Tab-separated table of C-alpha atoms in Angstrom:
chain	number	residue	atom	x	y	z
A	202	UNK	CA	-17.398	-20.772	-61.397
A	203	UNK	CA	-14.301	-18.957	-59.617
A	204	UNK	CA	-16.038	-16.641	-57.245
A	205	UNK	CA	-12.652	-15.924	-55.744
A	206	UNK	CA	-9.555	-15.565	-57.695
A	207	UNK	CA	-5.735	-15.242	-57.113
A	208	UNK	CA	-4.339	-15.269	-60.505
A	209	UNK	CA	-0.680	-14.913	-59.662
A	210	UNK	CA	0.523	-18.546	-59.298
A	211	UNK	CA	3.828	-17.462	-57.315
A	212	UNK	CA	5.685	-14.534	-56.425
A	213	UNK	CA	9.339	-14.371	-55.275
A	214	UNK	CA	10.237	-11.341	-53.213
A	215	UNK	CA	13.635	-10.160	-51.499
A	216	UNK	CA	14.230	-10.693	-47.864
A	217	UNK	CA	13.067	-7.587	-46.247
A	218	UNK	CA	11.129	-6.049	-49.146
A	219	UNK	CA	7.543	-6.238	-48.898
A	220	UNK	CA	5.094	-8.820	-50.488
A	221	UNK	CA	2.082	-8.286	-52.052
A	222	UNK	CA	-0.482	-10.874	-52.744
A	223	UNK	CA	-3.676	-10.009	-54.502
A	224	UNK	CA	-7.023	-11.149	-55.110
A	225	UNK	CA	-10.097	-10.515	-56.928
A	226	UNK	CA	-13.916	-11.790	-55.926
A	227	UNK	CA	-16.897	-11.596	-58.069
A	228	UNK	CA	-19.761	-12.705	-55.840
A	229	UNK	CA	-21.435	-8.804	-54.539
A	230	UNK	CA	-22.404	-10.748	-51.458
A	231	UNK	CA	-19.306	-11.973	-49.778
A	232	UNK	CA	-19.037	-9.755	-46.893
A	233	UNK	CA	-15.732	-11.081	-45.087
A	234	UNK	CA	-12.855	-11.780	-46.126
A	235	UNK	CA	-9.540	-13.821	-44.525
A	236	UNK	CA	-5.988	-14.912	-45.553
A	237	UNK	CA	-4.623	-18.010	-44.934
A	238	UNK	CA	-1.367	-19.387	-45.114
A	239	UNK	CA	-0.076	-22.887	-45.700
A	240	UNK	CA	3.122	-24.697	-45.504
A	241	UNK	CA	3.431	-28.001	-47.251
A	242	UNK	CA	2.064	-31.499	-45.437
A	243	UNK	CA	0.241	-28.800	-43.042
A	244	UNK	CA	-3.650	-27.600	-43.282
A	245	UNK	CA	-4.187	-24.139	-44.098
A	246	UNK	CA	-3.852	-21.593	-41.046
A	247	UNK	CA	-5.663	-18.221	-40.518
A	248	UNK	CA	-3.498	-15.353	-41.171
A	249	UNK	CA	-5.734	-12.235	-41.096
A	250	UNK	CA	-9.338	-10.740	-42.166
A	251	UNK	CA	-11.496	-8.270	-43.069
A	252	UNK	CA	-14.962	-7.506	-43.059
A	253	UNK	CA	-16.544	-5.573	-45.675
A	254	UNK	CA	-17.479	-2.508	-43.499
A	255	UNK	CA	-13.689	-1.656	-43.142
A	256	UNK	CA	-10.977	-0.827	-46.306
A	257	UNK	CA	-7.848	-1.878	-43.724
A	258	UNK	CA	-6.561	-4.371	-41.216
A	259	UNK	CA	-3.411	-4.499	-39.663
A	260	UNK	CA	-1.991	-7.494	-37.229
A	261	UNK	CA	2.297	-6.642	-37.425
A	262	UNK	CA	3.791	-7.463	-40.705
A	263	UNK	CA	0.410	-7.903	-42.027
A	264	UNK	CA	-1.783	-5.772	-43.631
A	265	UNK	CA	-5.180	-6.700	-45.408
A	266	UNK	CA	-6.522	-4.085	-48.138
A	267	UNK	CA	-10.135	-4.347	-49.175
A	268	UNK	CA	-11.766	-2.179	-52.306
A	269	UNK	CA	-15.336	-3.129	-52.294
A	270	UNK	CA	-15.959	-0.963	-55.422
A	271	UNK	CA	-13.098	-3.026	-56.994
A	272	UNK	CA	-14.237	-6.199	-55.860
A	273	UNK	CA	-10.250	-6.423	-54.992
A	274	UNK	CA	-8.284	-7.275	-51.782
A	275	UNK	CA	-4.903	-7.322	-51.151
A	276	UNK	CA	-2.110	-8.965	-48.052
A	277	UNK	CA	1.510	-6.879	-47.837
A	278	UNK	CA	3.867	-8.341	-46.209
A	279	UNK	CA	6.350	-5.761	-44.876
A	280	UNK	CA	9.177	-6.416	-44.423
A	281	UNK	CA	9.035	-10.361	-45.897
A	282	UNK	CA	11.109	-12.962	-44.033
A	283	UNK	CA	12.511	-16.611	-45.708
A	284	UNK	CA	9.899	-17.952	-42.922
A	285	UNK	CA	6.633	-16.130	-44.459
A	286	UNK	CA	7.534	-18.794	-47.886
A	287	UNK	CA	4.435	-20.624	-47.964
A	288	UNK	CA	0.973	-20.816	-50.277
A	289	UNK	CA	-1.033	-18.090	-49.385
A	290	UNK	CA	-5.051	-18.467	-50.241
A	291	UNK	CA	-7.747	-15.909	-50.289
A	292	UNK	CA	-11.074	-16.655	-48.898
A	293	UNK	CA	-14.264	-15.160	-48.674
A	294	UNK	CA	-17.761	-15.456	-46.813
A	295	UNK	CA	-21.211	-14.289	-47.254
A	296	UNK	CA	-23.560	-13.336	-44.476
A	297	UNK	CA	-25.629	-15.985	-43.293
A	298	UNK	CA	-23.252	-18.539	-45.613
A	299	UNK	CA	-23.214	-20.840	-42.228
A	300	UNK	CA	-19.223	-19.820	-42.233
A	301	UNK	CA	-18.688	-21.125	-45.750
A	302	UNK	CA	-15.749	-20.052	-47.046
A	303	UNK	CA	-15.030	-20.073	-50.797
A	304	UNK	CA	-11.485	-20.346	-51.206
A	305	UNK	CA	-8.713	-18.990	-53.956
A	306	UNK	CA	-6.667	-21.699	-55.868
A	307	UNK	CA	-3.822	-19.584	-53.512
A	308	UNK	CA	-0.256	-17.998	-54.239
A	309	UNK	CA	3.442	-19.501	-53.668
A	310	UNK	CA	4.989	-16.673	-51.532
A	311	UNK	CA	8.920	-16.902	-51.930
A	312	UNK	CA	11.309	-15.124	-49.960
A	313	UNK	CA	14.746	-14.927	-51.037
A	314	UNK	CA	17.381	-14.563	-48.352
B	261	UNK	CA	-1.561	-30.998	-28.725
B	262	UNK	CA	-2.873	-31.160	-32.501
B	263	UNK	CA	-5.764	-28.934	-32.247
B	264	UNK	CA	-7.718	-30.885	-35.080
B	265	UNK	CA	-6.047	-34.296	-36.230
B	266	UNK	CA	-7.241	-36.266	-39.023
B	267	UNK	CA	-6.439	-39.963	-40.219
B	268	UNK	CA	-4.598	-41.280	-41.968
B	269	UNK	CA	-2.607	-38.333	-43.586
B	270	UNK	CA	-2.221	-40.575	-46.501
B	271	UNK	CA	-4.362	-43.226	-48.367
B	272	UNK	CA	-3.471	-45.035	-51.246
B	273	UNK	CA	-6.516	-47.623	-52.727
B	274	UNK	CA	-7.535	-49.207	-55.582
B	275	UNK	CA	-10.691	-48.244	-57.595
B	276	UNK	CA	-14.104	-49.386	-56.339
B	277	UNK	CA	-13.005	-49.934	-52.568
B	278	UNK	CA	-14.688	-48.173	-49.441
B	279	UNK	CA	-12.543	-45.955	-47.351
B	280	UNK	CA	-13.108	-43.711	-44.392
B	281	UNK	CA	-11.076	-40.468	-42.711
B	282	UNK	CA	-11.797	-39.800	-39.565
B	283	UNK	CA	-11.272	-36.322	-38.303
B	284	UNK	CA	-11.266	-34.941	-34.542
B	285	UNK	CA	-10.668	-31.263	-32.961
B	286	UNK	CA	-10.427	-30.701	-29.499
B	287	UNK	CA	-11.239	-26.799	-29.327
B	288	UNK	CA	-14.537	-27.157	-28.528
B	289	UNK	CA	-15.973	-25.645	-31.395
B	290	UNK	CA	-19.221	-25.795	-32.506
B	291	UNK	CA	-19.282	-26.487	-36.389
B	292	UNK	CA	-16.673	-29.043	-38.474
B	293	UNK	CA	-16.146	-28.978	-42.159
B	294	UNK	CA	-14.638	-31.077	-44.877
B	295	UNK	CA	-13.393	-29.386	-47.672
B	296	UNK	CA	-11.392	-30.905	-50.564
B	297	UNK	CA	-8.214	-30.178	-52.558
B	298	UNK	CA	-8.541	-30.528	-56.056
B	299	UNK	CA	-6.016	-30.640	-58.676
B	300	UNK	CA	-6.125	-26.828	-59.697
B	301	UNK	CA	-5.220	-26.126	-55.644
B	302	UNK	CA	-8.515	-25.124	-54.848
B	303	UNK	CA	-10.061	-25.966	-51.602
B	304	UNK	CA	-13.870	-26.247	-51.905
B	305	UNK	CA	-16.376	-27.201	-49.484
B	306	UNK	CA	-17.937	-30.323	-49.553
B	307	UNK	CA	-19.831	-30.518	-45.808
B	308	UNK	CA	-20.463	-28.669	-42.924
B	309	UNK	CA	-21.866	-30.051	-39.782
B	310	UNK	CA	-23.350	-27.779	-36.473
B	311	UNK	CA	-23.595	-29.694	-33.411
B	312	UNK	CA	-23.878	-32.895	-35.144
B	313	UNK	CA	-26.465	-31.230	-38.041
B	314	UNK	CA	-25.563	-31.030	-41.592
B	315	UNK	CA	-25.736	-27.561	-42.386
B	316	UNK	CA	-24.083	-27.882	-46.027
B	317	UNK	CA	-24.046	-30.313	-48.492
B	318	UNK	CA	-22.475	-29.282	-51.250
B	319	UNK	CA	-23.044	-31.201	-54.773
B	320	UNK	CA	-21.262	-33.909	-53.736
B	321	UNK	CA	-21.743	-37.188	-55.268
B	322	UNK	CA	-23.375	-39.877	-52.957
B	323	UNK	CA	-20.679	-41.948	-52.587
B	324	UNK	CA	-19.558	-39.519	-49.723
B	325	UNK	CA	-21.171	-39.791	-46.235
B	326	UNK	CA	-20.183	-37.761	-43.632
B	327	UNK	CA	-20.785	-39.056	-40.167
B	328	UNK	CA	-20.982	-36.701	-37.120
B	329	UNK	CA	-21.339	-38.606	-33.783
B	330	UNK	CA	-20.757	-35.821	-31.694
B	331	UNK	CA	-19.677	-32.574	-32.189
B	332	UNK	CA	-15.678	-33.291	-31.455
B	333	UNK	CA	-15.639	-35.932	-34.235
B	334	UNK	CA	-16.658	-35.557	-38.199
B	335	UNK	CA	-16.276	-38.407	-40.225
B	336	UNK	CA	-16.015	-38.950	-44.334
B	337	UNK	CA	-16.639	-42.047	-45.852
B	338	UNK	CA	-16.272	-42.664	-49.359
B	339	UNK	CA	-17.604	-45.945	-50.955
B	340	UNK	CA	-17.041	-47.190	-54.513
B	341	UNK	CA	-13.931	-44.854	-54.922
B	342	UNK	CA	-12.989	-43.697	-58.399
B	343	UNK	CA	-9.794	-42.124	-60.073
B	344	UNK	CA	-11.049	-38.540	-59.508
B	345	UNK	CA	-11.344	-38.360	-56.328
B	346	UNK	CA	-7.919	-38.771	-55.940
B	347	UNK	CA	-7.228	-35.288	-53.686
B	348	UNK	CA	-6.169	-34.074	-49.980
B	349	UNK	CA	-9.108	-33.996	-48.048
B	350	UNK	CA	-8.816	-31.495	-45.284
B	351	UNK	CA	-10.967	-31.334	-41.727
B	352	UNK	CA	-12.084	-27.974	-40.064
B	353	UNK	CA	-13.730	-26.599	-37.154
B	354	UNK	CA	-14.590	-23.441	-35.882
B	355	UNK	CA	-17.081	-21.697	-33.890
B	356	UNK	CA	-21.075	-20.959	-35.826
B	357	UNK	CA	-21.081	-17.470	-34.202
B	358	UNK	CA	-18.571	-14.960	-33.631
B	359	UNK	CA	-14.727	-15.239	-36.238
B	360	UNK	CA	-14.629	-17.070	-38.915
B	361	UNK	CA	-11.158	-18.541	-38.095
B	362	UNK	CA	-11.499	-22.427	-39.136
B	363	UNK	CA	-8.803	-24.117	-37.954
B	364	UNK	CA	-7.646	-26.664	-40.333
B	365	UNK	CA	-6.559	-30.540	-40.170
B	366	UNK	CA	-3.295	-31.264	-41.532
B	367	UNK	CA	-5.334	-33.134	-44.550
B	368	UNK	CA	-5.275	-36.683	-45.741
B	369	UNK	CA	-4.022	-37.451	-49.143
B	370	UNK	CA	-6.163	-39.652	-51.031
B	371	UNK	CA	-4.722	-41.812	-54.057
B	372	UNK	CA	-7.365	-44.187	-56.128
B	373	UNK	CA	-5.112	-45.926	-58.334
Protein backbone atom coordinates (compact mmCIF):
# COMPACT_ATOMS: atom_id res chain seq x y z
CA UNK A 1 0.00 0.00 0.00
CA UNK A 2 1.91 3.19 -1.49
CA UNK A 3 0.41 5.98 0.52
CA UNK A 4 3.02 8.24 -1.00
CA UNK A 5 4.13 8.06 -4.50
CA UNK A 6 6.86 9.57 -6.80
CA UNK A 7 6.37 7.83 -9.99
CA UNK A 8 9.09 9.48 -12.01
CA UNK A 9 12.15 7.23 -11.42
CA UNK A 10 14.71 10.05 -12.69
CA UNK A 11 14.73 13.25 -14.28
CA UNK A 12 17.68 14.94 -16.04
CA UNK A 13 17.49 18.70 -16.25
CA UNK A 14 19.94 21.45 -17.78
CA UNK A 15 22.24 23.39 -15.59
CA UNK A 16 20.37 26.45 -14.73
CA UNK A 17 16.88 25.40 -15.83
CA UNK A 18 14.59 24.55 -13.19
CA UNK A 19 13.66 21.04 -11.76
CA UNK A 20 10.57 19.78 -10.94
CA UNK A 21 9.95 16.79 -8.84
CA UNK A 22 6.46 15.62 -8.13
CA UNK A 23 4.51 13.58 -5.90
CA UNK A 24 1.21 12.23 -5.24
CA UNK A 25 -0.29 10.96 -1.58
CA UNK A 26 -3.41 9.10 -1.06
CA UNK A 27 -3.81 8.93 2.72
CA UNK A 28 -6.62 12.27 3.47
CA UNK A 29 -4.85 12.44 6.79
CA UNK A 30 -1.26 13.27 6.20
CA UNK A 31 -1.07 16.76 7.23
CA UNK A 32 2.77 17.64 6.62
CA UNK A 33 4.72 17.17 4.21
CA UNK A 34 8.89 17.38 3.68
CA UNK A 35 11.54 16.77 0.95
CA UNK A 36 14.53 15.13 1.43
CA UNK A 37 17.50 14.75 -0.45
CA UNK A 38 20.14 12.05 -0.60
CA UNK A 39 23.48 11.55 -2.05
CA UNK A 40 24.81 8.06 -2.37
CA UNK A 41 26.64 6.18 0.88
CA UNK A 42 24.88 9.25 2.84
CA UNK A 43 21.38 9.09 4.93
CA UNK A 44 18.68 11.09 3.64
CA UNK A 45 18.80 14.95 4.63
CA UNK A 46 15.85 17.40 5.13
CA UNK A 47 15.44 19.69 2.32
CA UNK A 48 12.14 21.57 2.88
CA UNK A 49 8.31 21.19 4.13
CA UNK A 50 5.01 22.01 4.20
CA UNK A 51 2.16 21.77 6.31
CA UNK A 52 -1.18 21.27 5.02
CA UNK A 53 -2.63 24.69 6.12
CA UNK A 54 -0.31 26.46 3.52
CA UNK A 55 -0.27 25.81 -0.68
CA UNK A 56 3.64 27.33 -0.74
CA UNK A 57 7.05 27.26 0.85
CA UNK A 58 9.99 28.86 -0.20
CA UNK A 59 13.75 28.40 1.41
CA UNK A 60 16.17 29.95 -1.89
CA UNK A 61 16.25 27.70 -4.82
CA UNK A 62 13.56 25.75 -3.27
CA UNK A 63 10.12 25.87 -3.53
CA UNK A 64 7.50 23.28 -2.12
CA UNK A 65 3.89 23.29 -3.86
CA UNK A 66 1.07 21.60 -2.03
CA UNK A 67 -2.67 20.96 -3.70
CA UNK A 68 -4.62 19.39 -0.98
CA UNK A 69 -7.65 18.99 -3.32
CA UNK A 70 -5.16 17.15 -5.64
CA UNK A 71 -3.66 15.16 -3.11
CA UNK A 72 -0.37 16.47 -5.15
CA UNK A 73 2.88 18.24 -4.08
CA UNK A 74 5.54 19.39 -5.93
CA UNK A 75 9.78 20.69 -5.23
CA UNK A 76 11.21 23.27 -8.20
CA UNK A 77 14.40 23.71 -8.24
CA UNK A 78 15.25 27.07 -9.86
CA UNK A 79 17.79 27.52 -11.26
CA UNK A 80 19.29 23.60 -10.88
CA UNK A 81 23.02 23.25 -10.22
CA UNK A 82 25.35 19.80 -11.11
CA UNK A 83 25.50 19.85 -7.07
CA UNK A 84 21.52 19.52 -6.46
CA UNK A 85 22.16 15.64 -8.50
CA UNK A 86 21.01 13.46 -5.87
CA UNK A 87 17.69 11.09 -5.01
CA UNK A 88 15.13 13.22 -3.93
CA UNK A 89 12.17 11.46 -1.67
CA UNK A 90 8.82 12.73 -0.69
CA UNK A 91 7.53 12.21 2.72
CA UNK A 92 4.55 12.72 4.55
CA UNK A 93 3.09 12.79 8.24
CA UNK A 94 -0.17 12.59 9.91
CA UNK A 95 -1.14 14.43 13.03
CA UNK A 96 -0.56 12.65 16.06
CA UNK A 97 1.54 9.87 13.73
CA UNK A 98 4.35 10.19 16.69
CA UNK A 99 6.55 11.91 13.66
CA UNK A 100 6.13 8.92 11.38
CA UNK A 101 7.00 9.64 8.19
CA UNK A 102 5.88 7.52 5.22
CA UNK A 103 8.33 7.91 2.64
CA UNK A 104 8.29 7.93 -1.49
CA UNK A 105 10.43 5.21 -3.28
CA UNK A 106 12.24 8.92 -4.31
CA UNK A 107 13.50 10.53 -7.71
CA UNK A 108 17.19 10.62 -9.35
CA UNK A 109 17.59 14.43 -9.88
CA UNK A 110 20.29 14.95 -12.73
CA UNK A 111 21.81 18.06 -13.60
CA UNK A 112 23.62 18.38 -16.70
CA UNK A 113 26.43 20.91 -16.81
CA UNK B 1 31.12 15.84 14.27
CA UNK B 2 28.65 13.11 12.70
CA UNK B 3 25.48 14.26 14.11
CA UNK B 4 23.98 10.60 14.17
CA UNK B 5 26.59 7.71 13.37
CA UNK B 6 25.65 4.24 12.95
CA UNK B 7 27.79 0.90 12.79
CA UNK B 8 29.06 -0.72 10.81
CA UNK B 9 28.07 1.01 7.45
CA UNK B 10 28.34 -2.37 5.96
CA UNK B 11 27.54 -6.02 7.02
CA UNK B 12 27.93 -8.93 5.08
CA UNK B 13 26.63 -12.51 6.98
CA UNK B 14 25.58 -15.69 6.27
CA UNK B 15 21.95 -16.93 6.76
CA UNK B 16 20.77 -17.85 10.27
CA UNK B 17 23.49 -15.71 12.21
CA UNK B 18 22.68 -12.88 14.86
CA UNK B 19 23.83 -9.42 14.09
CA UNK B 20 23.45 -6.06 15.72
CA UNK B 21 23.76 -2.10 14.43
CA UNK B 22 24.25 0.15 16.80
CA UNK B 23 23.19 3.67 16.17
CA UNK B 24 24.05 7.01 18.22
CA UNK B 25 23.07 10.90 17.70
CA UNK B 26 24.43 13.48 19.65
CA UNK B 27 21.72 16.35 19.07
CA UNK B 28 19.97 15.78 21.95
CA UNK B 29 16.86 14.84 20.53
CA UNK B 30 14.19 13.28 22.03
CA UNK B 31 12.85 10.39 19.71
CA UNK B 32 15.21 7.80 17.38
CA UNK B 33 13.93 5.74 14.56
CA UNK B 34 14.99 2.86 12.40
CA UNK B 35 13.68 2.75 9.16
CA UNK B 36 14.67 0.32 6.37
CA UNK B 37 15.61 0.42 2.67
CA UNK B 38 14.05 -2.05 0.68
CA UNK B 39 14.73 -3.12 -2.73
CA UNK B 40 12.05 -0.88 -4.56
CA UNK B 41 14.05 2.33 -2.70
CA UNK B 42 11.53 2.79 -0.26
CA UNK B 43 12.34 3.75 3.21
CA UNK B 44 9.71 2.45 5.67
CA UNK B 45 9.57 2.59 9.28
CA UNK B 46 10.22 -0.19 11.28
CA UNK B 47 10.64 1.48 15.11
CA UNK B 48 10.41 4.49 16.87
CA UNK B 49 11.59 5.01 20.34
CA UNK B 50 10.71 8.39 22.82
CA UNK B 51 12.96 8.73 25.63
CA UNK B 52 13.83 5.19 25.69
CA UNK B 53 9.81 4.07 24.98
CA UNK B 54 8.78 2.29 21.95
CA UNK B 55 6.34 4.40 20.43
CA UNK B 56 6.08 2.34 17.00
CA UNK B 57 6.42 -0.99 16.11
CA UNK B 58 5.72 -1.51 12.89
CA UNK B 59 4.88 -5.24 11.54
CA UNK B 60 8.11 -6.24 11.89
CA UNK B 61 8.97 -9.77 12.25
CA UNK B 62 10.37 -10.80 15.74
CA UNK B 63 13.59 -11.50 14.83
CA UNK B 64 14.24 -7.65 15.20
CA UNK B 65 14.79 -6.13 18.69
CA UNK B 66 15.46 -2.77 19.11
CA UNK B 67 17.29 -1.80 22.23
CA UNK B 68 17.15 1.79 23.64
CA UNK B 69 19.44 2.29 26.70
CA UNK B 70 19.17 5.80 26.81
CA UNK B 71 17.86 8.22 24.72
CA UNK B 72 21.38 9.08 22.73
CA UNK B 73 21.70 5.40 21.70
CA UNK B 74 19.04 3.04 19.63
CA UNK B 75 20.04 -0.26 18.94
CA UNK B 76 18.74 -3.11 16.21
CA UNK B 77 19.40 -6.53 16.61
CA UNK B 78 18.48 -9.03 14.22
CA UNK B 79 18.72 -12.81 15.11
CA UNK B 80 18.27 -15.78 12.76
CA UNK B 81 18.93 -13.51 9.65
CA UNK B 82 17.41 -14.52 6.33
CA UNK B 83 18.02 -13.58 2.56
CA UNK B 84 15.35 -10.82 2.64
CA UNK B 85 16.43 -8.82 4.89
CA UNK B 86 19.22 -8.08 2.97
CA UNK B 87 18.71 -3.91 2.88
CA UNK B 88 20.37 -0.49 4.24
CA UNK B 89 19.12 0.04 7.49
CA UNK B 90 19.11 3.69 8.33
CA UNK B 91 19.07 5.45 12.10
CA UNK B 92 17.11 8.74 12.88
CA UNK B 93 16.45 11.16 15.49
CA UNK B 94 14.61 14.12 15.91
CA UNK B 95 12.75 16.06 18.36
CA UNK B 96 8.70 14.49 19.54
CA UNK B 97 7.42 18.12 19.51
CA UNK B 98 8.00 20.97 17.39
CA UNK B 99 9.70 20.09 13.15
CA UNK B 100 9.64 17.10 11.89
CA UNK B 101 13.25 17.31 10.56
CA UNK B 102 14.77 13.65 11.33
CA UNK B 103 18.13 13.73 10.84
CA UNK B 104 19.34 10.63 9.29
CA UNK B 105 22.38 8.05 9.90
CA UNK B 106 24.47 7.45 7.02
CA UNK B 107 22.79 3.72 6.99
CA UNK B 108 24.33 0.32 7.29
CA UNK B 109 24.16 -2.03 4.43
CA UNK B 110 23.09 -5.35 5.32
CA UNK B 111 24.00 -8.48 3.03
CA UNK B 112 22.60 -12.17 4.19
CA UNK B 113 24.20 -14.29 1.76
Amino acid sequence: DQQVKQNSPSLSVQEGRISILNCDYTNSMFDYFLWYKKYPAEGPTFLISISSIKDKNEDGRFTVFLNKSAKHLSLHIVPSQPGDSAVYFCAASANGSARQLTFGSGTQLTVLP
Amino acid sequence: DTAVSQTPKYLVTQMGNDKSIKCEQNLGHDTMYWYKQDSKKFLKIMFSYNNKELIINETVPNRFSPKSPDKAHLNLHINSLELGDSAVYFCASSFLQGGYGYTFGSGTRLTVV
